[in-house]
Coordinates of C-alpha atoms in Angstrom, one line a residue:
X15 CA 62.3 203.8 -27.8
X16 CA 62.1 203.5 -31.7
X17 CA 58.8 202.2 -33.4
X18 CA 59.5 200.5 -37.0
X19 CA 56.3 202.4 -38.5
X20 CA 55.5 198.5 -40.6
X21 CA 52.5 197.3 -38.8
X22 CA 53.2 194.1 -36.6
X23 CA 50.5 191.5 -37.5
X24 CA 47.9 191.1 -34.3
X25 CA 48.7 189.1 -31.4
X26 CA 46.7 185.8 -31.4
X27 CA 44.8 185.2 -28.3
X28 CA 46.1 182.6 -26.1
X29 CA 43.6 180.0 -26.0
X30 CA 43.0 177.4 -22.6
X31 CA 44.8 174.7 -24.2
X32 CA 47.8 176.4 -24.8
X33 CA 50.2 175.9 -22.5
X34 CA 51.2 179.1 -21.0
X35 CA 46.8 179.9 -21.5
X36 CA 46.3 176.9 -19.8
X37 CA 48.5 177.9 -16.5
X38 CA 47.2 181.5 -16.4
X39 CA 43.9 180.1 -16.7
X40 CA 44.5 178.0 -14.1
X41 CA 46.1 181.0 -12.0
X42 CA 43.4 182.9 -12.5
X43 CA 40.5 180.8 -11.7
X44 CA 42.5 179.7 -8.1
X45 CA 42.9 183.7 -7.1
X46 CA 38.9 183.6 -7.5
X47 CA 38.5 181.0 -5.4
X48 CA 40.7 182.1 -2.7
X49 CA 39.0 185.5 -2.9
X50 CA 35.9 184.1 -2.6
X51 CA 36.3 181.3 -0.2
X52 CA 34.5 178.5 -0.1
X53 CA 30.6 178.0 1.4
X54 CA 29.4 175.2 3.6
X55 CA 26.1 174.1 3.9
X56 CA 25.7 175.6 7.4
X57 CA 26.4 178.7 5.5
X58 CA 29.6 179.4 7.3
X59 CA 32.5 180.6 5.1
X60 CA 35.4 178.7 5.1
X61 CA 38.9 180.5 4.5
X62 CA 42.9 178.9 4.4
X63 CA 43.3 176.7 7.8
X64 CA 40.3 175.5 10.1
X65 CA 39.0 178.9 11.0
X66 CA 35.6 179.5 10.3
X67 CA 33.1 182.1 11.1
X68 CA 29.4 183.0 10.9
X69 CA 29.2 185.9 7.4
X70 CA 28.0 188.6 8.9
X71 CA 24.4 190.0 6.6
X72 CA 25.5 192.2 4.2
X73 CA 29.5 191.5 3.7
X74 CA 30.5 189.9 1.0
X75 CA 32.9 187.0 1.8
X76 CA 36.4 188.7 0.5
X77 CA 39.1 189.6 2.0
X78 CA 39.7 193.6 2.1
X79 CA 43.0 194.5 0.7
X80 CA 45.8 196.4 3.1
X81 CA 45.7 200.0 2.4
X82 CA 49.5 201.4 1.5
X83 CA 51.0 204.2 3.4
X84 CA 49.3 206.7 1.7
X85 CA 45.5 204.8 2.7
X86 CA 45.0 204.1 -1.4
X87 CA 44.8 200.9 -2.5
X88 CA 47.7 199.1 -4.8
X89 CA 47.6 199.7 -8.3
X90 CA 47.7 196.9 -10.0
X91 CA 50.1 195.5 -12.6
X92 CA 48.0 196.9 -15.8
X93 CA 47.4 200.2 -14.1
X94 CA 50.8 200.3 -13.2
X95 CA 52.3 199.7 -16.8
X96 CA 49.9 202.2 -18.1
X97 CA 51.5 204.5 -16.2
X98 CA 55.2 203.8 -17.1
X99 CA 53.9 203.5 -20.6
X100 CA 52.7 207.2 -20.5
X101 CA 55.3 208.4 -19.4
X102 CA 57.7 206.6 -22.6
X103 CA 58.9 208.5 -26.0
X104 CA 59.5 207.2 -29.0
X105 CA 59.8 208.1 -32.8
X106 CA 57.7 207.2 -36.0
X107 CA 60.0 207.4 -39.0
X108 CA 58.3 207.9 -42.4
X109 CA 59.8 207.7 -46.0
X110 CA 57.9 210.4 -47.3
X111 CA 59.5 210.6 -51.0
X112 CA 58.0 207.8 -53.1
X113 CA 61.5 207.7 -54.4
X114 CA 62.9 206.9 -51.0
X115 CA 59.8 204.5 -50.3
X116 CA 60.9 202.6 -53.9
X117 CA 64.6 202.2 -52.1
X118 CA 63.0 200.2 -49.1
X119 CA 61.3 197.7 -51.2
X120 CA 64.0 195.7 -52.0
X121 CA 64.3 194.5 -48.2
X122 CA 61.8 191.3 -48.1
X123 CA 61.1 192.5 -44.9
X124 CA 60.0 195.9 -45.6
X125 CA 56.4 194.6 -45.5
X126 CA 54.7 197.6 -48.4
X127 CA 54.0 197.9 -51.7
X128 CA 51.9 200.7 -52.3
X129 CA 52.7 204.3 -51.3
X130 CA 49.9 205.6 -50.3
X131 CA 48.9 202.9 -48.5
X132 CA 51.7 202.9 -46.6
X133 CA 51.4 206.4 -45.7
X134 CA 47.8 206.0 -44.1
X135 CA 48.9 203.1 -42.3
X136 CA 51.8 205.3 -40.9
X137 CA 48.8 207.7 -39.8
X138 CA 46.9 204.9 -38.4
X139 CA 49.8 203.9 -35.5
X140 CA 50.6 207.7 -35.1
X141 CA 46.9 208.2 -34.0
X142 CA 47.1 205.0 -32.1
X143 CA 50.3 206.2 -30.4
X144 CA 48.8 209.4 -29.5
X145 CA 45.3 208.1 -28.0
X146 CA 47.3 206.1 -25.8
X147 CA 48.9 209.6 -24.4
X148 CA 52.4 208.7 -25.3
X149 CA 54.9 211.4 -26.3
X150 CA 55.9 210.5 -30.1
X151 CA 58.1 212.6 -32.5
X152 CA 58.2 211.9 -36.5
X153 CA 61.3 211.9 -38.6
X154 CA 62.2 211.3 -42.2
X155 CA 63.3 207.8 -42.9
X156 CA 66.5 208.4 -45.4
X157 CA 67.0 204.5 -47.0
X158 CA 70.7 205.7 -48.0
X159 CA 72.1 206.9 -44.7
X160 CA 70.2 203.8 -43.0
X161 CA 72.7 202.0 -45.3
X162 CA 75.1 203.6 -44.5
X163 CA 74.2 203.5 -40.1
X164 CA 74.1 199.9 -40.7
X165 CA 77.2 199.5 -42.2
X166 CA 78.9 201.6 -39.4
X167 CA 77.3 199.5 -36.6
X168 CA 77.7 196.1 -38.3
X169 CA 74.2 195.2 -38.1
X170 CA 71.8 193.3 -40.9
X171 CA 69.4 196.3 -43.1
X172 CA 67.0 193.7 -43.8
X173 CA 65.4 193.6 -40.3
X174 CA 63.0 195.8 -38.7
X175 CA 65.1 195.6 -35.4
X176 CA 68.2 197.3 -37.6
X177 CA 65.4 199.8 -38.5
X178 CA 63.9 201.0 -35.3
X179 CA 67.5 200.9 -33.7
X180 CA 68.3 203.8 -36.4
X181 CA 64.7 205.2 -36.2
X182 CA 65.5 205.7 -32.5
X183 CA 68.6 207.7 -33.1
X184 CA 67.0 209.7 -35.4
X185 CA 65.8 212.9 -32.6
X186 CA 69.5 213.4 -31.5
X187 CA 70.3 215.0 -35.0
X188 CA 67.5 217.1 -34.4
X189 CA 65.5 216.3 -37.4
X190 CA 62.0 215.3 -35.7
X191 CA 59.1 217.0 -35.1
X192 CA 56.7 216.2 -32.2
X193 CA 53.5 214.4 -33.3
X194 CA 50.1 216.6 -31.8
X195 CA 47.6 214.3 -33.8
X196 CA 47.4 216.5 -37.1
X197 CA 47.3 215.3 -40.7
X198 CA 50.4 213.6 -42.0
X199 CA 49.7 215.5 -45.3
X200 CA 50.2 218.9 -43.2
X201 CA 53.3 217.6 -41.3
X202 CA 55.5 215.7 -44.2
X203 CA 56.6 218.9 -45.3
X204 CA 57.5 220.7 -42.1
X205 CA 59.5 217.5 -42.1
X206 CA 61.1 218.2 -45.1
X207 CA 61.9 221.4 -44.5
X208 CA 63.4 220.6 -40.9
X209 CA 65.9 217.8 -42.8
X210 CA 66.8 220.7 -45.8
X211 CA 67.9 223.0 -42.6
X212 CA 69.2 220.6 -40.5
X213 CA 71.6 219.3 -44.4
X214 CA 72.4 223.1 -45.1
X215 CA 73.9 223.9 -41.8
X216 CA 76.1 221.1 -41.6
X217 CA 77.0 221.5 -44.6
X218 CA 77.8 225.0 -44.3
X219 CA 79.5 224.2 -40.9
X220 CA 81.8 221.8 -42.8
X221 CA 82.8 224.4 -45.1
X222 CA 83.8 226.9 -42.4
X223 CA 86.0 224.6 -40.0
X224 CA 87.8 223.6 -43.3
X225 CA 88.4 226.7 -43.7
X226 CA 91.3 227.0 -41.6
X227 CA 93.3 229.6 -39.7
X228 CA 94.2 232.7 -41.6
X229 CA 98.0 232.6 -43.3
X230 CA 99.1 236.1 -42.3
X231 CA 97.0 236.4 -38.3
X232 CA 96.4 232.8 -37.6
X233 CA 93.1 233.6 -36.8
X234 CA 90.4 230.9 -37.9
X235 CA 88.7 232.1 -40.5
X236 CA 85.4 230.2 -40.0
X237 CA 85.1 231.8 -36.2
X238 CA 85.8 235.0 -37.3
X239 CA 83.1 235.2 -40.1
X240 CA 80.5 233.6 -37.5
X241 CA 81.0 236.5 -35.5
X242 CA 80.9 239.2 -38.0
X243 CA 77.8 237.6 -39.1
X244 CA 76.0 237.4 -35.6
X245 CA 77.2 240.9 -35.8
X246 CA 75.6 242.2 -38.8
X247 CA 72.4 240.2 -38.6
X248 CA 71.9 242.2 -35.1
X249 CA 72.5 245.3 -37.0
X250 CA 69.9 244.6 -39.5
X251 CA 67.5 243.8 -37.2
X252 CA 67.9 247.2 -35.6
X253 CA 68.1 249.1 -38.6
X254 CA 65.2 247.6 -40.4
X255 CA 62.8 249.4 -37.7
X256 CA 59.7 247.7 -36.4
X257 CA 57.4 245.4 -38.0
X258 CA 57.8 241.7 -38.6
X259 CA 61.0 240.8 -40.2
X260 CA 61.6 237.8 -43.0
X261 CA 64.9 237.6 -44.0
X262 CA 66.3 234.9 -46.9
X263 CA 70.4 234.3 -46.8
X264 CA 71.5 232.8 -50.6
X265 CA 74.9 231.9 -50.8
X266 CA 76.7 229.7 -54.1
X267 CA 78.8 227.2 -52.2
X268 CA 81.2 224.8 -53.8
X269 CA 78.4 221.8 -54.3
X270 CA 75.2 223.5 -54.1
X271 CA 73.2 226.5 -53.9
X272 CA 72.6 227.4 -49.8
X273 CA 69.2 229.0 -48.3
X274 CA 68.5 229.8 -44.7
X275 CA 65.7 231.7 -43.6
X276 CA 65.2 234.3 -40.4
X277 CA 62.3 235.5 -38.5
X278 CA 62.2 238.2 -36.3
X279 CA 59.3 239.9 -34.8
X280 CA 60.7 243.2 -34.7
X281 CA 58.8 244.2 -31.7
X282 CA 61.6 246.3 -29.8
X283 CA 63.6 247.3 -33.0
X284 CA 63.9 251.2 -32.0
X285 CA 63.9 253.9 -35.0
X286 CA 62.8 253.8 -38.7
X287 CA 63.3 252.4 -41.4
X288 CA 67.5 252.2 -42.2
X289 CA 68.1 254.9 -38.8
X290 CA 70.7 252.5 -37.2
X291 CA 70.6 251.8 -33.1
X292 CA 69.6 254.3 -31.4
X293 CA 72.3 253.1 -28.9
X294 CA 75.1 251.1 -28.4
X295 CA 73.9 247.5 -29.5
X296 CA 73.8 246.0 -25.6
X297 CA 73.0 242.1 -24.2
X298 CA 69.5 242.7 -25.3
X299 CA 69.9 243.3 -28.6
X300 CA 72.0 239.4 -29.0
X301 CA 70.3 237.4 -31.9
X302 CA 68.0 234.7 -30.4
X303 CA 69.3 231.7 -29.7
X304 CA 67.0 229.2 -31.6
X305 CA 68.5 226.6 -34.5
X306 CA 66.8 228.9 -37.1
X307 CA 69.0 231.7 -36.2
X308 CA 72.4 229.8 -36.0
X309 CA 71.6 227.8 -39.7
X310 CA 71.0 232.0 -40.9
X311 CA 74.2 233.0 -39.3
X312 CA 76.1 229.8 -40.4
X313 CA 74.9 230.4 -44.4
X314 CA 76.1 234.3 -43.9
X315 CA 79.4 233.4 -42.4
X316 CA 80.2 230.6 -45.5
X317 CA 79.8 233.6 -47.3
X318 CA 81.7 236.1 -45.5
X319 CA 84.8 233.6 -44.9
X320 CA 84.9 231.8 -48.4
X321 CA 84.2 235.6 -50.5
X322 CA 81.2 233.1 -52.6
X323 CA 79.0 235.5 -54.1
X324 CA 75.9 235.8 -51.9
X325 CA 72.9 238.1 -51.1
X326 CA 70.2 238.7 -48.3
X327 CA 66.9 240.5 -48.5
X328 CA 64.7 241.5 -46.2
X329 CA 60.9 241.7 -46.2
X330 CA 59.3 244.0 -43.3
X331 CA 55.2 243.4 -42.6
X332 CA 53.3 246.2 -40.3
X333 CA 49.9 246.2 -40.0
X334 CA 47.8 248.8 -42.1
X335 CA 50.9 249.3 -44.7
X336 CA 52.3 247.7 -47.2
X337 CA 54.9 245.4 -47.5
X338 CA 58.5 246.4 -48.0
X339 CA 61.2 244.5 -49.3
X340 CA 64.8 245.4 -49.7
X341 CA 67.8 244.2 -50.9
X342 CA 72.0 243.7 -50.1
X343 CA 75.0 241.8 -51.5
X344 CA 77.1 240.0 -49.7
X345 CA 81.1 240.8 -49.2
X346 CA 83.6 239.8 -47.2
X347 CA 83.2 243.4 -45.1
X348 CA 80.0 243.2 -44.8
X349 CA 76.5 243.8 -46.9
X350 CA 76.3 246.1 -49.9
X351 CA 73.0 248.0 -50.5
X352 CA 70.9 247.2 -53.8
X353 CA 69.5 249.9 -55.8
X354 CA 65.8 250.3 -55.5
X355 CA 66.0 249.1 -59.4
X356 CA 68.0 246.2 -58.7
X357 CA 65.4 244.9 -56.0
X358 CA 62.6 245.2 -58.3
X359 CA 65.1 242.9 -60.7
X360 CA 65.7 240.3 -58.3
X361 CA 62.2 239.7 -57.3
X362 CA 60.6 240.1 -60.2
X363 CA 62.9 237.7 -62.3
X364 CA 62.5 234.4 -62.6
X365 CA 65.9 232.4 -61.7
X366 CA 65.8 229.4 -63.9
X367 CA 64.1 231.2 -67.0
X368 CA 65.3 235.2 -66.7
X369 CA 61.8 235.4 -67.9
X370 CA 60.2 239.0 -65.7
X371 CA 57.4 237.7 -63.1
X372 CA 54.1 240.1 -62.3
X373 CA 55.6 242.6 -59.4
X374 CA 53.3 241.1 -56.1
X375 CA 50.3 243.4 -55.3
X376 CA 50.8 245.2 -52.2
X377 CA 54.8 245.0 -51.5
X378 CA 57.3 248.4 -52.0
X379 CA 60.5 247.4 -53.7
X380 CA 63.2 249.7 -52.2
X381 CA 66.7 249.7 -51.6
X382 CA 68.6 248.3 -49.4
X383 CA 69.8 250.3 -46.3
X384 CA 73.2 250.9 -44.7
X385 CA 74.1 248.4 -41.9
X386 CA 75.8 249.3 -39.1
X387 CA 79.1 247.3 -39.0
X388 CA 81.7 248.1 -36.4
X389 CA 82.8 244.8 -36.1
X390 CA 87.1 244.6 -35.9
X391 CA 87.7 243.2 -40.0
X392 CA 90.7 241.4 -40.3
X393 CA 91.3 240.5 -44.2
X394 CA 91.8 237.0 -44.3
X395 CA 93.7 235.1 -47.1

């Protein structure tokens, strides 16, 4: 089920002398009267048909409804469709940019004008949604690829029904986020960040499958470099030694600049700091399967199988130390250590400017360590 997040105007009430008021009216007041029966003056209650019979003190005149199977009594339509409404999903999409909110405004039927507004009313029906117990997830609404869904399907962008059919399709890309009733000012940019992700991995996906099979093995090149990634990400992790683990993959593709990011716990890394297994890497040691760890291996593998340049670095946290950070390039047989001086440089440059940055209080800039990478290379072309 897909809610259009515009606000449907309230439902007038049907009055008695409206038609279909008039009949349920009608309905309703005949179900009392059969309930209840009706009295004669002898105080006899008279029910369907000619049979009559003294009420007995203390009983009320109705009828007692047959128990079911079970010995409860029938739920009735509203309880019923309370239930099955309960146990119904559907999907809030918001246009979070102002930019993207600007876009929708030039369908007469996009009912807002004012941003803000329009954000707290989206709040408003979330809350609503989530009093009522019903499982919702929330999504970014992106006005260009709605144009573009719509001109796929053939259907009309200017009606709310073309917009909740798209908002409902929305969860299958895996770009929504369960709604648990906090702020939307705290949750926009989780969403955010979940559409970024979700835009750098297919993006980097597309660039490995056009990669191709090698010219001199045949081997596909895009497989291969997903598995020597998988491969050396497991070898970090073991290396790096135990602590929490942050890593940050930057590769320079083609189009754009690519970022995934990898968390670890570090909780069964064995050794110290840059030691290497302390045996065989096994089925326990495999990278997690979570999205977050195939975007990371994806944006290593582009790397790896197109030779863009590219480097990863690794901040370690354990409690009652400081911080340490450390540093690698990225080739196409694996990752090359930074100097202790070159990590300092990376971290404490600014990007856009070259202008030096303040070293953070409380972090260790060292070198990078060696990997272990045993993997089978095969030097593609």
């Amino acid at each position: 089920m897909g809610y259009d997040s515009t606000p449907a105007p309230a439902e007038e009430p049907r009055r008695p002398d409206h038609p279909t008021g008039a009949m349920e009216s009608a309905r309703d007041q005949g179900n009392t009267a059969r309930d209840r029966g009706s009295t004669d003056r002898g105080g006899t209650a008279t029910g369907s048909g000619t049979d009559t019979r003294e009420r007995r003190p203390g009983r009320s005149g109705r009828r007692r409804r047959r128990r079911g199977p079970t010995g409860s009594r029938p739920r009735g339509r509203t309880a019923t469709r309370t239930l099955l409404r309960r146990e119904s999903a559907g999907t809030v999409a918001v246009l979070a940019d102002p930019h993207d909110f600007q876009a929708m405004r030039r369908y007469r039927t996009f009912a807002f004008d004012d941003h803000p507004h329009y954000l707290q009313e989206t709040e408003s029906l979330l809350k609503t949604l989530a009093t009522r117990q019903l499982h919702t997830a929330v999504a970014l609404f992106d006005p260009e690829d709605f144009a573009a869904y719509c001109t796929e399907h053939g259907l009309e962008p200017d009606s709310p029904l073309s917009r909740a059919r798209y908002t409902a399709e929305i969860p299958a890309r895996g770009c929504a986020l369960p709604y648990a009733g906090e702020p939307l000012d705290g949750l926009l940019p989780l969403l955010v960040d979940t559409a970024v992700r979700r835009a750098t991995w297919e993006y980097a996906s597309l660039l490995l499958a056009d990669a191709g099979p090698c010219a001199d093995c045949g081997q596909d090149i895009g497989e291969a470099a997903l598995d020597q990634a998988a491969h050396l990400l497991r070898g970090l992790l073991r290396a790096a030694g135990p602590g929490a683990q942050h890593l940050v993959c930057s590769v320079s593709a083609p189009a754009e600049q690519l970022i995934a990011v990898f968390h670890a716990d570090g909780a069964g890394t064995p050794g110290a700091e840059g030691a290497g297994p302390a045996d065989p890497p096994g089925d326990d040691d495999a990278v997690p399967d979570t999205p977050e760890a195939a975007e990371f291996i994806t944006v290593l593998a582009t790397a790896i199988a197109l030779r863009r340049p590219g480097g990863l670095v690794l901040r370690v946290s354990t409690p009652g130390a400081p911080d340490r950070l450390h540093g690698w390039r990225i080739h196409p047989r694996g990752l090359d250590p930074l100097s202790e001086a070159e990590v300092f440089s990376a971290y404490c440059t600014d990007a856009a400017t070259g202008e030096p940055i303040a070293p953070e209080p409380g972090v260790e800039y060292r070198a990078g360590f060696p990997v272990p990478d045993d993997y089978p290379h095969t030097d593609h072309h």
